[in-house]
GROMACS .gro file of C-alpha atoms in nm:
model
  366
    1MET     CA    1  15.916   8.739   9.384
    2LYS     CA    2  15.608   8.960   9.398
    3SER     CA    3  15.657   9.063   9.760
    4SER     CA    4  15.984   9.237   9.677
    5ARG     CA    5  15.829   9.456   9.407
    6ALA     CA    6  15.688   9.709   9.653
    7ILE     CA    7  16.025   9.741   9.825
    8ARG     CA    8  16.191   9.833   9.498
    9ILE     CA    9  15.919  10.082   9.408
   10ILE     CA   10  15.938  10.272   9.734
   11THR     CA   11  16.317  10.250   9.754
   12SER     CA   12  16.346  10.409   9.411
   13LEU     CA   13  16.110  10.690   9.501
   14SER     CA   14  16.222  10.769   9.853
   15VAL     CA   15  16.593  10.729   9.782
   16GLY     CA   16  16.624  10.833   9.420
   17VAL     CA   17  16.397  11.136   9.427
   18VAL     CA   18  16.511  11.270   9.764
   19LEU     CA   19  16.871  11.206   9.656
   20ILE     CA   20  16.826  11.420   9.345
   21ALA     CA   21  16.663  11.696   9.548
   22SER     CA   22  16.911  11.717   9.835
   23LEU     CA   23  17.270  11.686   9.713
   24SER     CA   24  17.385  12.038   9.808
   25TRP     CA   25  17.327  12.000  10.182
   26LEU     CA   26  17.620  11.765  10.238
   27GLY     CA   27  17.988  11.763  10.146
   28LEU     CA   28  17.917  11.715   9.777
   29GLY     CA   29  18.275  11.636   9.685
   30GLN     CA   30  18.267  11.330   9.912
   31VAL     CA   31  17.919  11.221   9.812
   32SER     CA   32  17.982  11.251   9.439
   33GLY     CA   33  18.298  11.049   9.477
   34GLN     CA   34  18.120  10.762   9.653
   35ILE     CA   35  17.842  10.714   9.401
   36SER     CA   36  17.908  10.427   9.161
   37ARG     CA   37  17.917  10.542   8.798
   38ILE     CA   38  17.802  10.343   8.495
   39ASP     CA   39  17.815  10.421   8.124
   40VAL     CA   40  17.458  10.403   7.994
   41PHE     CA   41  17.451  10.653   7.706
   42GLY     CA   42  17.776  10.587   7.519
   43SER     CA   43  17.635  10.329   7.276
   44LEU     CA   44  17.302  10.500   7.206
   45LYS     CA   45  17.231  10.655   6.864
   46ASP     CA   46  16.945  10.843   6.695
   47ARG     CA   47  16.813  10.977   7.023
   48PRO     CA   48  16.519  11.220   7.063
   49GLU     CA   49  16.588  11.590   7.035
   50LYS     CA   50  16.640  11.789   7.355
   51THR     CA   51  16.369  12.056   7.354
   52SER     CA   52  16.417  12.248   7.682
   53ARG     CA   53  16.646  12.296   7.982
   54ALA     CA   54  16.423  12.073   8.191
   55LEU     CA   55  16.584  11.751   8.316
   56ASN     CA   56  16.457  11.395   8.282
   57TYR     CA   57  16.594  11.134   8.520
   58LEU     CA   58  16.516  10.767   8.477
   59VAL     CA   59  16.512  10.608   8.823
   60VAL     CA   60  16.527  10.229   8.818
   61GLY     CA   61  16.483   9.991   9.108
   62SER     CA   62  16.716   9.696   9.062
   63ASP     CA   63  16.651   9.368   9.244
   64THR     CA   64  17.016   9.308   9.327
   65ARG     CA   65  17.069   9.175   9.682
   66GLU     CA   66  17.408   9.343   9.716
   67GLY     CA   67  17.452   9.494  10.060
   68LEU     CA   68  17.191   9.279  10.233
   69THR     CA   69  17.297   9.074  10.532
   70LYS     CA   70  17.174   8.718  10.573
   71ALA     CA   71  16.947   8.838  10.852
   72GLN     CA   72  16.798   9.108  10.627
   73ILE     CA   73  16.742   8.863  10.342
   74LYS     CA   74  16.561   8.631  10.581
   75ALA     CA   75  16.355   8.912  10.733
   76LEU     CA   76  16.259   9.058  10.395
   77ARG     CA   77  16.190   8.717  10.238
   78VAL     CA   78  16.344   8.826   9.908
   79GLY     CA   79  16.568   8.527   9.842
   80SER     CA   80  16.944   8.509   9.816
   81THR     CA   81  17.176   8.704   9.588
   82ALA     CA   82  17.153   8.414   9.342
   83VAL     CA   83  16.779   8.475   9.300
   84ALA     CA   84  16.843   8.811   9.137
   85ALA     CA   85  17.151   8.712   8.940
   86GLY     CA   86  17.166   8.902   8.614
   87GLY     CA   87  16.995   9.212   8.742
   88ARG     CA   88  16.626   9.272   8.685
   89SER     CA   89  16.395   9.567   8.741
   90ASP     CA   90  16.034   9.580   8.845
   91THR     CA   91  16.037   9.956   8.895
   92MET     CA   92  16.084  10.242   8.650
   93LEU     CA   93  16.015  10.606   8.726
   94LEU     CA   94  16.056  10.905   8.501
   95VAL     CA   95  16.143  11.206   8.719
   96HIS     CA   96  16.097  11.533   8.528
   97ILE     CA   97  16.245  11.847   8.685
   98SER     CA   98  16.116  12.170   8.532
   99LYS     CA   99  16.354  12.411   8.362
  100ALA     CA  100  16.283  12.662   8.641
  101ARG     CA  101  16.369  12.384   8.895
  102ASP     CA  102  16.054  12.472   9.090
  103ALA     CA  103  15.840  12.168   9.006
  104ALA     CA  104  15.881  11.796   8.946
  105PHE     CA  105  15.672  11.513   8.802
  106ILE     CA  106  15.725  11.151   8.904
  107VAL     CA  107  15.574  10.918   8.644
  108SER     CA  108  15.547  10.547   8.725
  109ILE     CA  109  15.600  10.317   8.428
  110PRO     CA  110  15.442   9.971   8.483
  111ARG     CA  111  15.693   9.687   8.456
  112ASP     CA  112  15.468   9.488   8.221
  113THR     CA  113  15.417   9.773   7.973
  114LEU     CA  114  15.394   9.643   7.617
  115VAL     CA  115  15.675   9.793   7.406
  116THR     CA  116  15.888   9.718   7.104
  117ILE     CA  117  16.230   9.617   7.233
  118PRO     CA  118  16.488   9.752   6.983
  119ALA     CA  119  16.730   9.527   6.802
  120HIS     CA  120  17.022   9.432   7.027
  121ARG     CA  121  17.304   9.189   7.081
  122SER     CA  122  17.232   8.872   7.277
  123GLN     CA  123  17.353   8.863   7.637
  124ASP     CA  124  17.628   8.616   7.551
  125GLY     CA  125  17.738   8.840   7.261
  126THR     CA  126  17.704   8.568   6.996
  127ARG     CA  127  17.404   8.683   6.790
  128ASP     CA  128  17.190   8.978   6.690
  129ILE     CA  129  16.833   8.988   6.822
  130PRO     CA  130  16.588   9.173   6.596
  131ALA     CA  131  16.336   9.426   6.727
  132ARG     CA  132  16.032   9.253   6.872
  133PRO     CA  133  15.735   9.308   7.106
  134GLY     CA  134  15.797   9.249   7.474
  135LYS     CA  135  15.752   9.377   7.826
  136ILE     CA  136  15.952   9.683   7.922
  137ASN     CA  137  16.125   9.512   8.215
  138ALA     CA  138  16.262   9.255   7.968
  139ALA     CA  139  16.462   9.532   7.803
  140PHE     CA  140  16.653   9.583   8.128
  141ALA     CA  141  16.706   9.209   8.170
  142PHE     CA  142  16.830   9.164   7.810
  143GLY     CA  143  17.046   9.474   7.774
  144GLY     CA  144  17.069   9.657   8.105
  145ALA     CA  145  17.027  10.034   8.133
  146PRO     CA  146  17.129  10.120   7.771
  147LEU     CA  147  16.862   9.899   7.613
  148LEU     CA  148  16.602  10.012   7.867
  149ILE     CA  149  16.674  10.379   7.795
  150GLN     CA  150  16.658  10.319   7.420
  151THR     CA  151  16.325  10.137   7.462
  152ILE     CA  152  16.173  10.417   7.670
  153GLU     CA  153  16.301  10.690   7.440
  154ASP     CA  154  16.155  10.510   7.138
  155LYS     CA  155  15.822  10.466   7.317
  156THR     CA  156  15.792  10.823   7.449
  157ASN     CA  157  16.006  11.032   7.211
  158LEU     CA  158  16.146  11.188   7.531
  159LYS     CA  159  16.520  11.222   7.583
  160ILE     CA  160  16.654  11.082   7.910
  161ASP     CA  161  16.923  11.310   8.054
  162HIS     CA  162  17.042  11.106   8.352
  163TYR     CA  163  17.005  10.760   8.499
  164VAL     CA  164  16.981  10.654   8.865
  165GLU     CA  165  16.979  10.289   8.972
  166VAL     CA  166  16.882  10.197   9.327
  167SER     CA  167  16.889   9.862   9.504
  168PHE     CA  168  16.661   9.796   9.800
  169ALA     CA  169  16.936   9.707  10.048
  170GLY     CA  170  16.921  10.045  10.220
  171PHE     CA  171  16.545  10.081  10.256
  172THR     CA  172  16.526  10.007  10.628
  173GLY     CA  173  16.815  10.241  10.696
  174VAL     CA  174  16.651  10.520  10.493
  175VAL     CA  175  16.333  10.506  10.698
  176ASP     CA  176  16.522  10.487  11.027
  177ALA     CA  177  16.755  10.770  10.923
  178LEU     CA  178  16.448  10.988  10.868
  179GLY     CA  179  16.323  10.902  11.218
  180GLY     CA  180  16.038  10.680  11.097
  181ILE     CA  181  15.755  10.756  10.856
  182GLU     CA  182  15.394  10.836  10.946
  183VAL     CA  183  15.124  10.636  10.771
  184CYS     CA  184  14.754  10.594  10.829
  185SER     CA  185  14.492  10.338  10.744
  186LYS     CA  186  14.115  10.367  10.764
  187VAL     CA  187  14.091   9.995  10.836
  188ALA     CA  188  14.287   9.749  11.046
  189ILE     CA  189  14.552   9.549  10.862
  190ASN     CA  190  14.634   9.186  10.932
  191ASP     CA  191  14.829   9.044  10.639
  192PRO     CA  192  14.967   8.690  10.690
  193LYS     CA  193  15.208   8.723  10.396
  194SER     CA  194  15.375   9.053  10.488
  195HIS     CA  195  15.324   8.979  10.859
  196LEU     CA  196  15.193   9.330  10.921
  197VAL     CA  197  14.944   9.368  11.202
  198MET     CA  198  14.829   9.727  11.244
  199ALA     CA  199  14.520   9.883  11.397
  200ALA     CA  200  14.322  10.141  11.204
  201GLY     CA  201  14.452  10.493  11.252
  202THR     CA  202  14.784  10.678  11.233
  203HIS     CA  203  15.120  10.515  11.307
  204VAL     CA  204  15.488  10.606  11.284
  205LEU     CA  205  15.666  10.306  11.133
  206ASP     CA  206  16.033  10.219  11.170
  207GLY     CA  207  16.225  10.059  10.886
  208ILE     CA  208  16.114   9.698  10.937
  209GLU     CA  209  15.748   9.786  10.989
  210ALA     CA  210  15.759  10.020  10.690
  211LEU     CA  211  15.887   9.732  10.476
  212LYS     CA  212  15.592   9.522  10.588
  213TYR     CA  213  15.357   9.810  10.508
  214VAL     CA  214  15.476   9.863  10.150
  215ARG     CA  215  15.469   9.488  10.085
  216THR     CA  216  15.112   9.442  10.209
  217ARG     CA  217  14.868   9.337   9.935
  218ASP     CA  218  14.649   9.050  10.055
  219PHE     CA  219  14.445   9.180  10.346
  220ASP     CA  220  14.167   9.368  10.168
  221GLY     CA  221  14.109   9.182   9.842
  222ARG     CA  222  14.235   9.476   9.632
  223GLY     CA  223  14.571   9.323   9.551
  224ASP     CA  224  14.819   9.540   9.361
  225ILE     CA  225  14.570   9.827   9.318
  226GLY     CA  226  14.543   9.880   9.693
  227ARG     CA  227  14.913   9.829   9.742
  228MET     CA  228  15.000  10.089   9.476
  229GLU     CA  229  14.777  10.345   9.649
  230ARG     CA  230  14.955  10.283   9.980
  231GLN     CA  231  15.292  10.309   9.806
  232GLN     CA  232  15.203  10.648   9.660
  233GLN     CA  233  15.091  10.768  10.003
  234PHE     CA  234  15.416  10.641  10.153
  235VAL     CA  235  15.621  10.830   9.896
  236GLY     CA  236  15.439  11.151   9.984
  237ALA     CA  237  15.503  11.086  10.354
  238VAL     CA  238  15.877  11.039  10.289
  239LEU     CA  239  15.903  11.365  10.095
  240ARG     CA  240  15.697  11.556  10.351
  241LYS     CA  241  15.915  11.423  10.632
  242ALA     CA  242  16.237  11.507  10.450
  243THR     CA  243  16.131  11.862  10.367
  244SER     CA  244  15.926  11.962  10.672
  245SER     CA  245  16.143  11.824  10.950
  246GLY     CA  246  16.461  11.995  10.836
  247VAL     CA  247  16.632  11.675  10.727
  248LEU     CA  248  16.762  11.835  10.410
  249LEU     CA  249  16.887  12.138  10.604
  250ASN     CA  250  17.038  11.948  10.897
  251PRO     CA  251  17.392  11.823  10.820
  252ILE     CA  252  17.378  11.552  11.090
  253LYS     CA  253  17.042  11.411  10.980
  254LEU     CA  254  17.137  11.432  10.616
  255THR     CA  255  17.466  11.254  10.680
  256ARG     CA  256  17.272  10.969  10.840
  257PHE     CA  257  17.044  10.960  10.539
  258TYR     CA  258  17.336  10.935  10.298
  259ASN     CA  259  17.519  10.678  10.508
  260ALA     CA  260  17.207  10.461  10.487
  261THR     CA  261  17.161  10.499  10.112
  262ILE     CA  262  17.475  10.594   9.924
  263SER     CA  263  17.597  10.236   9.877
  264THR     CA  264  17.273  10.146   9.699
  265VAL     CA  265  17.291  10.415   9.430
  266LYS     CA  266  17.447  10.412   9.083
  267MET     CA  267  17.439  10.709   8.845
  268ASP     CA  268  17.532  10.759   8.482
  269SER     CA  269  17.893  10.851   8.414
  270SER     CA  270  17.802  11.185   8.254
  271VAL     CA  271  17.699  11.333   8.590
  272ASN     CA  272  17.978  11.532   8.755
  273LYS     CA  273  18.016  11.718   9.085
  274ASN     CA  274  17.948  12.060   8.938
  275ASP     CA  275  17.629  11.937   8.768
  276LEU     CA  276  17.499  11.800   9.098
  277LEU     CA  277  17.594  12.109   9.292
  278THR     CA  278  17.426  12.341   9.043
  279LEU     CA  279  17.109  12.131   9.035
  280ALA     CA  280  17.091  12.106   9.412
  281LYS     CA  281  17.131  12.481   9.457
  282GLN     CA  282  16.859  12.542   9.200
  283MET     CA  283  16.622  12.304   9.377
  284ARG     CA  284  16.651  12.445   9.729
  285ASN     CA  285  16.296  12.579   9.713
  286LEU     CA  286  16.135  12.265   9.573
  287SER     CA  287  15.857  12.163   9.813
  288SER     CA  288  15.641  11.852   9.841
  289SER     CA  289  15.344  12.053   9.710
  290SER     CA  290  15.526  12.111   9.381
  291VAL     CA  291  15.601  11.741   9.328
  292ARG     CA  292  15.329  11.554   9.137
  293THR     CA  293  15.306  11.175   9.123
  294LEU     CA  294  15.114  10.982   8.859
  295THR     CA  295  15.108  10.665   8.653
  296VAL     CA  296  15.123  10.653   8.274
  297PRO     CA  297  14.759  10.657   8.155
  298LEU     CA  298  14.643  10.303   8.077
  299SER     CA  299  14.381  10.165   7.842
  300ASP     CA  300  14.415   9.805   7.963
  301PRO     CA  301  14.606   9.709   8.280
  302ASN     CA  302  14.524   9.342   8.218
  303GLY     CA  303  14.593   9.310   7.848
  304SER     CA  304  14.737   9.023   7.649
  305TYR     CA  305  14.965   9.006   7.345
  306PRO     CA  306  15.048   8.697   7.134
  307GLY     CA  307  15.387   8.556   7.221
  308VAL     CA  308  15.433   8.797   7.511
  309GLY     CA  309  15.151   8.707   7.749
  310SER     CA  310  14.991   8.935   8.006
  311VAL     CA  311  15.081   9.298   7.942
  312VAL     CA  312  14.988   9.652   8.043
  313ILE     CA  313  14.874   9.868   7.752
  314TRP     CA  314  14.897  10.246   7.762
  315ASP     CA  315  14.614  10.477   7.662
  316GLU     CA  316  14.753  10.592   7.329
  317GLU     CA  317  14.588  10.935   7.325
  318LEU     CA  318  14.644  11.030   7.689
  319SER     CA  319  14.997  10.888   7.714
  320THR     CA  320  15.099  11.072   7.397
  321ASP     CA  321  14.959  11.393   7.546
  322LEU     CA  322  15.146  11.330   7.872
  323TRP     CA  323  15.485  11.280   7.707
  324THR     CA  324  15.428  11.576   7.476
  325ARG     CA  325  15.361  11.799   7.777
  326ILE     CA  326  15.665  11.671   7.963
  327ARG     CA  327  15.884  11.712   7.655
  328GLY     CA  328  15.768  12.074   7.629
  329ASP     CA  329  15.796  12.129   8.007
  330GLU     CA  330  15.427  12.217   8.024
  331VAL     CA  331  15.188  12.191   8.319
  332LEU     CA  332  14.993  11.871   8.375
  333VAL     CA  333  14.706  12.028   8.566
  334GLU     CA  334  14.512  12.310   8.403
  335THR     CA  335  14.323  12.578   8.592
  336ILE     CA  336  14.040  12.754   8.411
  337LYS     CA  337  13.975  13.077   8.594
  338PRO     CA  338  13.627  13.233   8.589
  339THR     CA  339  13.568  13.564   8.419
  340ALA     CA  340  13.547  13.879   8.625
  341LYS     CA  341  13.166  13.866   8.621
  342ALA     CA  342  13.137  13.493   8.695
  343THR     CA  343  13.034  13.371   9.039
  344THR     CA  344  13.169  13.018   8.999
  345ASN     CA  345  13.504  12.898   9.129
  346ALA     CA  346  13.802  12.812   8.911
  347VAL     CA  347  13.781  12.472   8.739
  348ILE     CA  348  14.073  12.232   8.785
  349ILE     CA  349  14.134  11.989   8.500
  350ASP     CA  350  14.364  11.697   8.586
  351LYS     CA  351  14.307  11.434   8.319
  352PHE     CA  352  14.620  11.245   8.424
  353LYS     CA  353  14.485  11.187   8.778
  354SER     CA  354  14.799  11.311   8.947
  355LYS     CA  355  14.852  11.385   9.316
  356THR     CA  356  15.098  11.606   9.497
  357ALA     CA  357  15.339  11.475   9.754
  358ALA     CA  358  15.185  11.728   9.996
  359ASP     CA  359  14.851  11.543   9.991
  360ASN     CA  360  14.848  11.393  10.339
  361PRO     CA  361  14.582  11.128  10.408
  362CYS     CA  362  14.686  11.134  10.774
  363ALA     CA  363  14.600  11.503  10.816
  364PRO     CA  364  14.292  11.587  11.027
  365ALA     CA  365  13.979  11.645  10.821
  366LYS     CA  366  13.890  12.010  10.775
   0.00000   0.00000   0.00000
């Protein structure tokens, strides 16, 4: 169901990324013990070489309905638990944390990306499936996290260090635990499908209204493009709220946040309490301004491939450059400073069209 895609995207970002960044401000022994663990790396072979101490997390939004009440399912219009039987993913994010732990990149990977799905065993375990072209979300459906990780590593030549899987059951609780999220719109919104009615201007949305906001796609004729822009803005608002309001430094607020989200998170079995504690201590100074969000560079967002159908095709040159930079823990945005005698300002080169989570469209114009 298309309307549930936005929920998974924002849940993965606001829960998965903030979760990674905030583990040391709560009783970590209890939290680590409550997170469900899954083995995702044990069967993988011939993996890319690890080239730095930077960390790469794959954050996946699963469409499982586990944890949703009947009232929530009805309100969110996402169907019953049977609808998502088998576990599918419309959302994949590569979260890169620099080796100095002072910067992070969040790279969105489109669900319909054209890839080569590696050879694997059929879901019923009766036959071998050869490598073949397909959409990247099919890898998750056919082989779960292990096949998805193998597919992404083959496509990017980037080693995935850890895996986080998030359902969307806790989204409303996340927003409410943070005290609501501020959003703004230059135009009024009246979307009959998401049922969001909102005047132009700035608003603080509670969990239910926030769900309507991130699902909205049919009011302005821009479809998924407009919705993705609003989702990116929402992510920035979540991170700004979490870091600027003291949520991550307030044990009571953070406890509420975890109570609302912990049941929706699964992590790979190789993560242990000491790893999380060390990472969290290292990331205490990570701010929203040092978190960059972007999408894999595309050459054709509306492509087609024989036998696969409609697909998203990456820009081969730019995407290769992006993954090479991330693999080497290099900057994405270059600053060319003028010479001592020059009168011009520094030139900023951002060929990946990234934004920082600190970019606030609701801030007063200067």
